[in-house]
Tab-separated table of C-alpha atoms and ligand atoms in Angstrom:
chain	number	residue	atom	x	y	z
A	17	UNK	CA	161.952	35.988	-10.360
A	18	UNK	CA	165.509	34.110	-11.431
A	19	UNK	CA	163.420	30.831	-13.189
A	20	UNK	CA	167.158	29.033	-13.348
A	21	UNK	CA	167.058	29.404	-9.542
A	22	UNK	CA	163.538	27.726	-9.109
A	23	UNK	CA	164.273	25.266	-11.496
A	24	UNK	CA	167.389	24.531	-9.238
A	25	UNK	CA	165.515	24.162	-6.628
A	26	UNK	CA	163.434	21.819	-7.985
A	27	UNK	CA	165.964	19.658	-9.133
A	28	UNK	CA	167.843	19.440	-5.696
A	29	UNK	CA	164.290	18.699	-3.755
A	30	UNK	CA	163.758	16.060	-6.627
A	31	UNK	CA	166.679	14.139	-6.042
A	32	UNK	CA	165.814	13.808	-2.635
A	33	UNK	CA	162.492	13.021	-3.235
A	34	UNK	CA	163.165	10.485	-6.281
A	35	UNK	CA	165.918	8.445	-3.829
A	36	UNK	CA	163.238	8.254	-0.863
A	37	UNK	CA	160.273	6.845	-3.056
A	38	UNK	CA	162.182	3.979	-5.507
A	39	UNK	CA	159.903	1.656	-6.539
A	40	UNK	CA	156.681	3.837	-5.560
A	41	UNK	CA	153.933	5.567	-8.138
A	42	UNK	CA	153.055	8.577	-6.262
A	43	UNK	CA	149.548	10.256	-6.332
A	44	UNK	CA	149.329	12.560	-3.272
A	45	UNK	CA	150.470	12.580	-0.180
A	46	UNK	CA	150.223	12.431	3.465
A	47	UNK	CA	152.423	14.744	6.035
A	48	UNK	CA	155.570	15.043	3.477
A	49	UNK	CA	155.420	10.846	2.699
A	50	UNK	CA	154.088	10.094	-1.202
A	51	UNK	CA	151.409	7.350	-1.220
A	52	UNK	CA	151.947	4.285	-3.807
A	53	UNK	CA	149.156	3.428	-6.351
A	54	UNK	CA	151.379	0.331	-7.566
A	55	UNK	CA	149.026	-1.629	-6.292
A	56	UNK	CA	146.117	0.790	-8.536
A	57	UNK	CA	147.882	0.437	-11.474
A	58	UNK	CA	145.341	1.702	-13.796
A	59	UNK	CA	144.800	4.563	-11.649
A	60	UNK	CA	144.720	7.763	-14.475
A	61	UNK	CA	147.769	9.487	-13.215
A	62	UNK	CA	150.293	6.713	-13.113
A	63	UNK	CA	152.458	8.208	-15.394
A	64	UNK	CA	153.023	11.835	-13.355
A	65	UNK	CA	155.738	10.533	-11.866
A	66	UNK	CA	157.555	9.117	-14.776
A	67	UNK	CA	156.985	12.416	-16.562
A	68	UNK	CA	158.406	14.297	-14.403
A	69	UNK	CA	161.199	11.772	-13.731
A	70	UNK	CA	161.895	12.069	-17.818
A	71	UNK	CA	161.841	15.824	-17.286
A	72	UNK	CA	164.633	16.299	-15.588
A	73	UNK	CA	166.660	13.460	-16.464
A	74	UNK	CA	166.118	15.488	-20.122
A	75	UNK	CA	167.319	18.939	-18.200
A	76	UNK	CA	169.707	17.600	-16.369
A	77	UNK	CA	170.673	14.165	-16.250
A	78	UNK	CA	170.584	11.488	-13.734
A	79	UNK	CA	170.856	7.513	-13.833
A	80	UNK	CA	168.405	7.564	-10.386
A	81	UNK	CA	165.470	9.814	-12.592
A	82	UNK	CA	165.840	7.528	-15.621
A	83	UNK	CA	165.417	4.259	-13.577
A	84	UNK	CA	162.132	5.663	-11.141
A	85	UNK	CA	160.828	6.467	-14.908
A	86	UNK	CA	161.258	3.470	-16.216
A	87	UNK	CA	160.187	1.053	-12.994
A	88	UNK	CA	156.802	2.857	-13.389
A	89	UNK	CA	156.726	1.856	-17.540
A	90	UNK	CA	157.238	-1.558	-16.684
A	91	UNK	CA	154.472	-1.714	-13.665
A	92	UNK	CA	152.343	0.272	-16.341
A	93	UNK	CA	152.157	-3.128	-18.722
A	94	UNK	CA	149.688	-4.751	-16.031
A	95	UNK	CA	147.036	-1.808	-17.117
A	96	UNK	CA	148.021	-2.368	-21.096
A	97	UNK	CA	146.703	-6.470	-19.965
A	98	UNK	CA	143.555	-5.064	-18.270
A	99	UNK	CA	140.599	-3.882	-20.398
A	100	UNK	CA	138.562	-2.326	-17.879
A	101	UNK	CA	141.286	-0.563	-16.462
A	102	UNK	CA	142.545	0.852	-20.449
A	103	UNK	CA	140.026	4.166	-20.541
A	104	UNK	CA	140.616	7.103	-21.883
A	105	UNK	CA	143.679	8.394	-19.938
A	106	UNK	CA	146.122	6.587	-21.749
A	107	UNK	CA	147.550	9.558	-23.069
A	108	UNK	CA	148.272	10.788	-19.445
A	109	UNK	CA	149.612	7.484	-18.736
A	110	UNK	CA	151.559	6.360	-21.735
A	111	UNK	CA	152.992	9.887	-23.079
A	112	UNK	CA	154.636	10.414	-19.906
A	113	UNK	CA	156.560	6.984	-19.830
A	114	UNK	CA	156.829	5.014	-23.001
A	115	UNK	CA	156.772	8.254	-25.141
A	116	UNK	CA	159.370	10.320	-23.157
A	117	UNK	CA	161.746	6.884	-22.737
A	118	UNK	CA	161.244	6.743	-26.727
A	119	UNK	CA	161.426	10.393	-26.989
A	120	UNK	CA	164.790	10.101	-24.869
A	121	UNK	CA	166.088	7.176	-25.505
A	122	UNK	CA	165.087	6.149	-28.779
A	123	UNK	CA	163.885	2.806	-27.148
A	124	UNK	CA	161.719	0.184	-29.040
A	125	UNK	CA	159.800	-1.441	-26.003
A	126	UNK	CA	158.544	1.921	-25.383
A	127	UNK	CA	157.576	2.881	-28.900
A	128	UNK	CA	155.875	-0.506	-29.296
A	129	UNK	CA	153.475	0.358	-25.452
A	130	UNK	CA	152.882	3.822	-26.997
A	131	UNK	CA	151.241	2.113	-30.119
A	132	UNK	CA	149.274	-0.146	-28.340
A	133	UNK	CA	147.823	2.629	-25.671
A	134	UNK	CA	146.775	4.345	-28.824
A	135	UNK	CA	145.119	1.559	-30.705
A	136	UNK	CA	143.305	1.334	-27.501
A	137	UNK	CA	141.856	4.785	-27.510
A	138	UNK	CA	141.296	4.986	-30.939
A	139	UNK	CA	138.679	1.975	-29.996
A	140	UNK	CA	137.122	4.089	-27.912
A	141	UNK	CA	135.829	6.636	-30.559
A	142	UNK	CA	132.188	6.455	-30.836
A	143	UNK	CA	131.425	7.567	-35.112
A	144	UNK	CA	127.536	8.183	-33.991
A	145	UNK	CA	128.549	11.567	-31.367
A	146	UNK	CA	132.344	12.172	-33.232
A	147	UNK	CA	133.481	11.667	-29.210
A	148	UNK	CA	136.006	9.242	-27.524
A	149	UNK	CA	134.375	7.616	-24.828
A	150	UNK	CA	135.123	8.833	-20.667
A	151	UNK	CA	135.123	6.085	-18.328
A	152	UNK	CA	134.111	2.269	-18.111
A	153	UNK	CA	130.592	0.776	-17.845
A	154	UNK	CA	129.621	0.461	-13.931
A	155	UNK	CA	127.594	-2.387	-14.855
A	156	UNK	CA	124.361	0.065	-16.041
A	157	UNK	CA	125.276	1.560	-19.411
A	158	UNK	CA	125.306	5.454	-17.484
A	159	UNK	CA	128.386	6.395	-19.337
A	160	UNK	CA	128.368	4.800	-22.565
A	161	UNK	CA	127.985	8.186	-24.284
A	162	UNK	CA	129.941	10.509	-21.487
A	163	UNK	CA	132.791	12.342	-23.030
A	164	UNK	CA	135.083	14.741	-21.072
A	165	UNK	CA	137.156	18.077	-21.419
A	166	UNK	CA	140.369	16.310	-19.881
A	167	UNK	CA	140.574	14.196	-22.729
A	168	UNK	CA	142.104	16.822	-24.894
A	169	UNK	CA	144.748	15.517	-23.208
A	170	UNK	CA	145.073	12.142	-24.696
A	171	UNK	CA	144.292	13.062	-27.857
A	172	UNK	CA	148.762	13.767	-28.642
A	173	UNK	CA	149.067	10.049	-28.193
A	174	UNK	CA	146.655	9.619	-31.188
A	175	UNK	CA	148.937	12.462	-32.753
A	176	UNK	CA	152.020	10.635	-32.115
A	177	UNK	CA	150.894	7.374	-33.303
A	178	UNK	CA	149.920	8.647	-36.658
A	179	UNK	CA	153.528	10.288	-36.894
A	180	UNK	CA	154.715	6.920	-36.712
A	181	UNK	CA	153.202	4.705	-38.217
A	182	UNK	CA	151.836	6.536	-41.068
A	183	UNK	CA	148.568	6.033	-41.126
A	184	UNK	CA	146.517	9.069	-40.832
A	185	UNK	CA	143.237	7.220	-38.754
A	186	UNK	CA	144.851	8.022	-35.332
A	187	UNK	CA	145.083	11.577	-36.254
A	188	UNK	CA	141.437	11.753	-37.969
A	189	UNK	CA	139.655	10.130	-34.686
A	190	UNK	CA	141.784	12.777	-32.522
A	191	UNK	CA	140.043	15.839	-34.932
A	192	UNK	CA	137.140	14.442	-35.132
A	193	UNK	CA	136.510	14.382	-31.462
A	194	UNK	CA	139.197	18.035	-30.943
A	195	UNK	CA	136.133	19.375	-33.190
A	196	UNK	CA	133.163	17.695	-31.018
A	197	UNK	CA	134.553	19.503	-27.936
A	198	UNK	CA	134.484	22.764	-29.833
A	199	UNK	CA	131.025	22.294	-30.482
A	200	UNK	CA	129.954	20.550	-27.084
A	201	UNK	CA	131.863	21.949	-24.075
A	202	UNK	CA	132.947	25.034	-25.173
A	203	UNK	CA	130.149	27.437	-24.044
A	204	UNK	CA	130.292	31.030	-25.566
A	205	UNK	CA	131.631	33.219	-22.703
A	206	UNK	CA	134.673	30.694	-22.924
A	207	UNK	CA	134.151	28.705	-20.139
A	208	UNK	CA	133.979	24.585	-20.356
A	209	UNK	CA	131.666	22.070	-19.576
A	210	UNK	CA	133.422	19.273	-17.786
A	211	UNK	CA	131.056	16.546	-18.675
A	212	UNK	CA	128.850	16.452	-21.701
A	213	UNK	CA	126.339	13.237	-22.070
A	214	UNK	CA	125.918	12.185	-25.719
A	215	UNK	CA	123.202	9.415	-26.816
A	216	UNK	CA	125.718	6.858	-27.148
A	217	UNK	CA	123.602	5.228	-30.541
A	218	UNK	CA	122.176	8.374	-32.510
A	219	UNK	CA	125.102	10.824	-31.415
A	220	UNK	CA	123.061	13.549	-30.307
A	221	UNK	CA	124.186	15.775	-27.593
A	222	UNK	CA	122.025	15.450	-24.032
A	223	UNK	CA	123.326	17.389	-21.561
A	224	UNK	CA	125.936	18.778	-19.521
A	225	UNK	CA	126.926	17.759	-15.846
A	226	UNK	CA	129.035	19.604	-13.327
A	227	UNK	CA	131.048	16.848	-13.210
A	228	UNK	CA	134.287	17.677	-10.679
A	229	UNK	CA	133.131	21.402	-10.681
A	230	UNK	CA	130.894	23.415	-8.524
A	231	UNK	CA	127.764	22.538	-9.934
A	232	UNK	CA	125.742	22.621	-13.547
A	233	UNK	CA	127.234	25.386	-15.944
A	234	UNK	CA	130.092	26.239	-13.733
A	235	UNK	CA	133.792	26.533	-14.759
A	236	UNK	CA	135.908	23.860	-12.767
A	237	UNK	CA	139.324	25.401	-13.290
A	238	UNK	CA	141.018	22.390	-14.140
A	239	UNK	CA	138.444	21.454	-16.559
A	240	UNK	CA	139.390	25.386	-18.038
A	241	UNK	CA	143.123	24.656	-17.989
A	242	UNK	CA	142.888	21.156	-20.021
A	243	UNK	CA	140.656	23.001	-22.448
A	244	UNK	CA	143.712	25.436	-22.794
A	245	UNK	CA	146.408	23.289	-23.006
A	246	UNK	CA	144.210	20.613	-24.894
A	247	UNK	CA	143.456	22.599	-27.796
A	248	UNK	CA	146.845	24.281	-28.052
A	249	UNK	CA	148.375	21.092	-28.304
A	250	UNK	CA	145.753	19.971	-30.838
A	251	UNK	CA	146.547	23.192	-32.888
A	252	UNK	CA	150.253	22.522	-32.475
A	253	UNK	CA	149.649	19.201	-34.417
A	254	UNK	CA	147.098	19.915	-36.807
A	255	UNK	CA	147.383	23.456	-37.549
A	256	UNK	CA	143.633	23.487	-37.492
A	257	UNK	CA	143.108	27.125	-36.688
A	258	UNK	CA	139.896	26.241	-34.816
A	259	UNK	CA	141.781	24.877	-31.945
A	260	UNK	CA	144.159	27.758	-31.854
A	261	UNK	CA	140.814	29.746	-31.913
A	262	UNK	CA	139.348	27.582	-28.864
A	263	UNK	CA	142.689	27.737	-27.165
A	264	UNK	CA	142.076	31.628	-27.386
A	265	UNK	CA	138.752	31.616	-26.122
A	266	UNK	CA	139.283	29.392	-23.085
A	267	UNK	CA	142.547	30.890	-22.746
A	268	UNK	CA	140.743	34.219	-22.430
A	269	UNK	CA	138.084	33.261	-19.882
A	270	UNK	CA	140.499	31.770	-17.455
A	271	UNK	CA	143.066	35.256	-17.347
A	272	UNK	CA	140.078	37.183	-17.077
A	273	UNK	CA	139.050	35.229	-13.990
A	274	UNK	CA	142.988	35.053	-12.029
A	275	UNK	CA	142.052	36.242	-8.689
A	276	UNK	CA	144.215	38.703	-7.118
A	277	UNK	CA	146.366	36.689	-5.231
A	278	UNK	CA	147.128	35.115	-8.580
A	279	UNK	CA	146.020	32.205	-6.289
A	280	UNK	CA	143.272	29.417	-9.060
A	281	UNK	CA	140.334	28.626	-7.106
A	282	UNK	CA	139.053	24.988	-7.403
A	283	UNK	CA	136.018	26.534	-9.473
A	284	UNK	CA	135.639	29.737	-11.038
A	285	UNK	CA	131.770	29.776	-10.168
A	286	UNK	CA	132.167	28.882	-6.560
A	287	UNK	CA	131.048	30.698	-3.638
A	288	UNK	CA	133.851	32.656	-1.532
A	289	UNK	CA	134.144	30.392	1.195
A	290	UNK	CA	134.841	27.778	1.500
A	291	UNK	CA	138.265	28.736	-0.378
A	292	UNK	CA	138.962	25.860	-2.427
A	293	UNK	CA	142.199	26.337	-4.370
A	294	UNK	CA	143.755	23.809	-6.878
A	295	UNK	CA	147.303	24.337	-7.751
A	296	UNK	CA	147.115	21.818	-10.512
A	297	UNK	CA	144.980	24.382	-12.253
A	298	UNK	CA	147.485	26.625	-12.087
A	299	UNK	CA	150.265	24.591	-13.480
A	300	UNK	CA	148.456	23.303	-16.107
A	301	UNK	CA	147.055	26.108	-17.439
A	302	UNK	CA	150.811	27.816	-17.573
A	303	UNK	CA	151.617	24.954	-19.946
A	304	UNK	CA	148.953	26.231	-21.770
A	305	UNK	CA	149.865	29.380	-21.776
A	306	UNK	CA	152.825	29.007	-22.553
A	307	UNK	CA	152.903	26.891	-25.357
A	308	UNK	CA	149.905	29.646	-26.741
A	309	UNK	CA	152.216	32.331	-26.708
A	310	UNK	CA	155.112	30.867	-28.439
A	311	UNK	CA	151.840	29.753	-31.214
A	312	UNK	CA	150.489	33.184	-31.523
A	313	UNK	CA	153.481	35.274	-30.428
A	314	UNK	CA	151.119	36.655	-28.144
A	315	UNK	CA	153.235	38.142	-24.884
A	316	UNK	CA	150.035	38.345	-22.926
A	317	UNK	CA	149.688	34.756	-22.394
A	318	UNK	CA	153.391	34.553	-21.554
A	319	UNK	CA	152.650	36.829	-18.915
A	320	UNK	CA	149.842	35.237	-17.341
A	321	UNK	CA	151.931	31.920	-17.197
A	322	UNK	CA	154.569	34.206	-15.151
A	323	UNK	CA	152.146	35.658	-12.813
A	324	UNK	CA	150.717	31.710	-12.129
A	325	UNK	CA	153.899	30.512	-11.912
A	326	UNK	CA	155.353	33.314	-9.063
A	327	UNK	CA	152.435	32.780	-7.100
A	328	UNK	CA	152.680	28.938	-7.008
A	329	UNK	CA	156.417	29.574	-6.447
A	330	UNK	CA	155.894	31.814	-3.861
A	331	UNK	CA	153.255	30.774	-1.742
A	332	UNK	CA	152.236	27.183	-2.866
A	333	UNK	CA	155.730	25.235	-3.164
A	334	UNK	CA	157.611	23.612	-0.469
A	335	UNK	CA	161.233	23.286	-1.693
A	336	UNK	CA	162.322	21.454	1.400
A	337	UNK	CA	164.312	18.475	0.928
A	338	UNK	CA	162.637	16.588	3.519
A	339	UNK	CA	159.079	16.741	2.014
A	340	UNK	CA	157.858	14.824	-1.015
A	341	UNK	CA	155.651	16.464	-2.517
A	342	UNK	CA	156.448	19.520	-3.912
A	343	UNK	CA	153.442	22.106	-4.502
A	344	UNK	CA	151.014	22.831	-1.883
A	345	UNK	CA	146.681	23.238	-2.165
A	346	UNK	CA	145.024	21.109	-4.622
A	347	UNK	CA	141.646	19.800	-5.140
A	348	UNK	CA	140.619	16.722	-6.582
A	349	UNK	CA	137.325	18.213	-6.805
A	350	UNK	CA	135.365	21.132	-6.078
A	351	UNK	CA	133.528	19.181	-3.130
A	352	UNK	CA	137.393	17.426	-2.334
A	353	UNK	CA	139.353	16.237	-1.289
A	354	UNK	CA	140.796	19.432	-0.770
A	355	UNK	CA	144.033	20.964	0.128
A	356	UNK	CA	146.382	18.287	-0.737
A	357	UNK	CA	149.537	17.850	-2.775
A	358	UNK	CA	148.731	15.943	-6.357
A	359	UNK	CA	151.797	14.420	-8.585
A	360	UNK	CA	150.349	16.022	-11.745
A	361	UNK	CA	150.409	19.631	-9.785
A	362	UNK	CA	153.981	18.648	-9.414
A	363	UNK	CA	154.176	17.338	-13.435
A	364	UNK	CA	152.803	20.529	-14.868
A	365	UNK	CA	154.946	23.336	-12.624
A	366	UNK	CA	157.977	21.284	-13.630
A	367	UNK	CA	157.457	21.385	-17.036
A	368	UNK	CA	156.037	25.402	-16.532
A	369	UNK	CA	159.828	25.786	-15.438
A	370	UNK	CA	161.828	24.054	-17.868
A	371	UNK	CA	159.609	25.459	-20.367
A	372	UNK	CA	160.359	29.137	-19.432
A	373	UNK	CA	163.963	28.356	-19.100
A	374	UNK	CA	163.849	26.067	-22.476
A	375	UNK	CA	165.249	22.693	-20.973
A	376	UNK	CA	161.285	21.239	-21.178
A	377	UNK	CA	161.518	17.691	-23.352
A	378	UNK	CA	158.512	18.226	-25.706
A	379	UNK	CA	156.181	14.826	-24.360
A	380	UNK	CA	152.517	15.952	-25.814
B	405	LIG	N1	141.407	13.868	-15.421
B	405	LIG	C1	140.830	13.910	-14.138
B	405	LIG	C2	141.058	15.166	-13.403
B	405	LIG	O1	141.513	16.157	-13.942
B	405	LIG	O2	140.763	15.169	-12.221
């Protein structure tokens, strides 16, 4: 496959798409039309949009990208103003806007939201479990002590902030909780736990829950492919061998699981019908992938990223102009919804692209 020529394609759809939908914050959509969570702006993928905005303004160019990317910054500063709606995405939500406009654009508004998203999840660090805190009290102290896989994720903005500012406490909450996961949701055939419970006051660990998977000790894929790309991108700033070692390990579990059609189920574990895909899965995980090639110089993971990537392209994209969204088949969840287009599906294959063609911006 000609990866300029997809990445073409993407771009022409995209302009399309990014003229249509001015002043929205996509999330999914319905019959070809992106919905708008402005009005849910602490909604955890507010920033997909942005992202991949940034992206190819950072490819190749374009006043109308760089102004849909920085609309949704500025709608963004309503969520910085709302504690209960500040949780542990921030990464997702502040990496892709304020850290690719600073990235890009050297811009000091955006540098200064980047800081402040991190000083708020650095509060959420709990020292008794070594684990930033999941999601918000509900009003009965459940998830006080709930940490997640996805939040490898967020841990870059914790990175970042540490680069600039100098001060190394950013960095040493982000390891200490990279090095809880290891422990906690990494099980030994390389699968992931999507939810561990810790008691939120002595630190110990609980228990596991299924969380947006199957069921108890299954492998929701996109759990797998955060825990890919998570600890890649945690070895990438730390050098901590570990992570490039968990990377590995999940990394290893998920190729050895790629269906035939090259097609990611929403769950490794689930039962063959109902069919449940999630494209997201797929795109994330050739981030992943990719990124843990170039770290180990290890072609195979290069390879599975291609054969992801060709499938998606083949059978799970809709280029067409006319359409919004871009790729085809995710899940939300293992029990839905289910087949429906997701902005961060659309994030991750863009970057997958750029990445193989080297025009990616660097935003983790
Ligand atoms: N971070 C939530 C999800 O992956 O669905």
């Amino acid at each position: 496959m000609k990866w300029e020529t997809v990445a073409e394609k993407i771009l022409e759809k995209e302009r399309c798409a990014v003229r249509r939908n001015l002043g929205k914050i996509p999330y999914t959509a319905e019959k070809g039309v992106f919905d708008d969570k402005t009005s849910d702006i602490s909604w955890w993928t507010n920033g997909f949009w942005a992202g991949l905005n940034w992206q190819l303004y950072g490819a190749f160019g374009g006043e109308t990208f760089r102004s849909a990317a920085e609309a949704v910054e500025q709608e963004l500063d309503r969520s910085l103003m709302d504690a209960q709606g500040m949780d542990h995405d921030s990464g997702f939500k502040w990496l892709l806007t304020a850290g690719a406009n600073f990235a890009l654009t050297d811009s000091g508004a955006s540098k200064n939201r980047l800081l402040l998203a991190a000083n708020d999840l650095a509060g959420r660090f709990n020292p008794a479990g070594n684990f930033i805190r999941a999601w918000n009290d509900k009003g009965d102290g459940e998830t006080a002590g709930w940490a997640i896989i996805d939040c490898m994720m967020n841990l870059p903005l914790l990175y970042r902030a540490s680069e600039l500012t100098n001060d190394p406490r950013y960095r040493l909450i982000a390891m200490r909780h990279a090095d809880t996961a290891r422990a906690a949701f990494l099980r030994a055939d390389g699968s992931v736990c999507h939810i561990v419970c810790f008691d939120p006051v002595t630190g110990a660990r609980l228990n596991s829950l299924g969380g947006q998977g199957y069921g108890h000790g299954s492998a929701w894929t996109r759990g797998q492919a955060w825990a890919v790309y998570g600890f890649t991108l945690s070895y990438l700033h730390t050098k901590k061998e570990d992570y490039l070692a968990a990377a590995e390990k999940a990394a290893t579990y998920f190729i050895s699981h790629i269906p035939e059609s090259g097609l990611i189920p929403a769950d490794f574990c689930q039962p063959p019908s109902p069919a449940y895909e999630d494209s997201s899965a797929a795109a994330i995980a050739s981030c992943g992938f990719l990124e843990l090639s170039r770290a180990t110089g290890n072609e195979v993971y290069r390879a599975a990223a291609k054969r992801l990537l060709f499938a998606l392209t083949e059978k799970r994209c809709n280029f067409g102009g006319d359409s919004d969204p871009l790729l085809e088949n995710c899940s939300v969840a293992y029990r839905g919804p289910n087949g429906i287009p997701l902005i961060y599906a659309d994030y991750f294959y863009t970057e997958a692209i750029l990445k193989l063609i080297g025009k990616e911006t660097f935003l983790w």
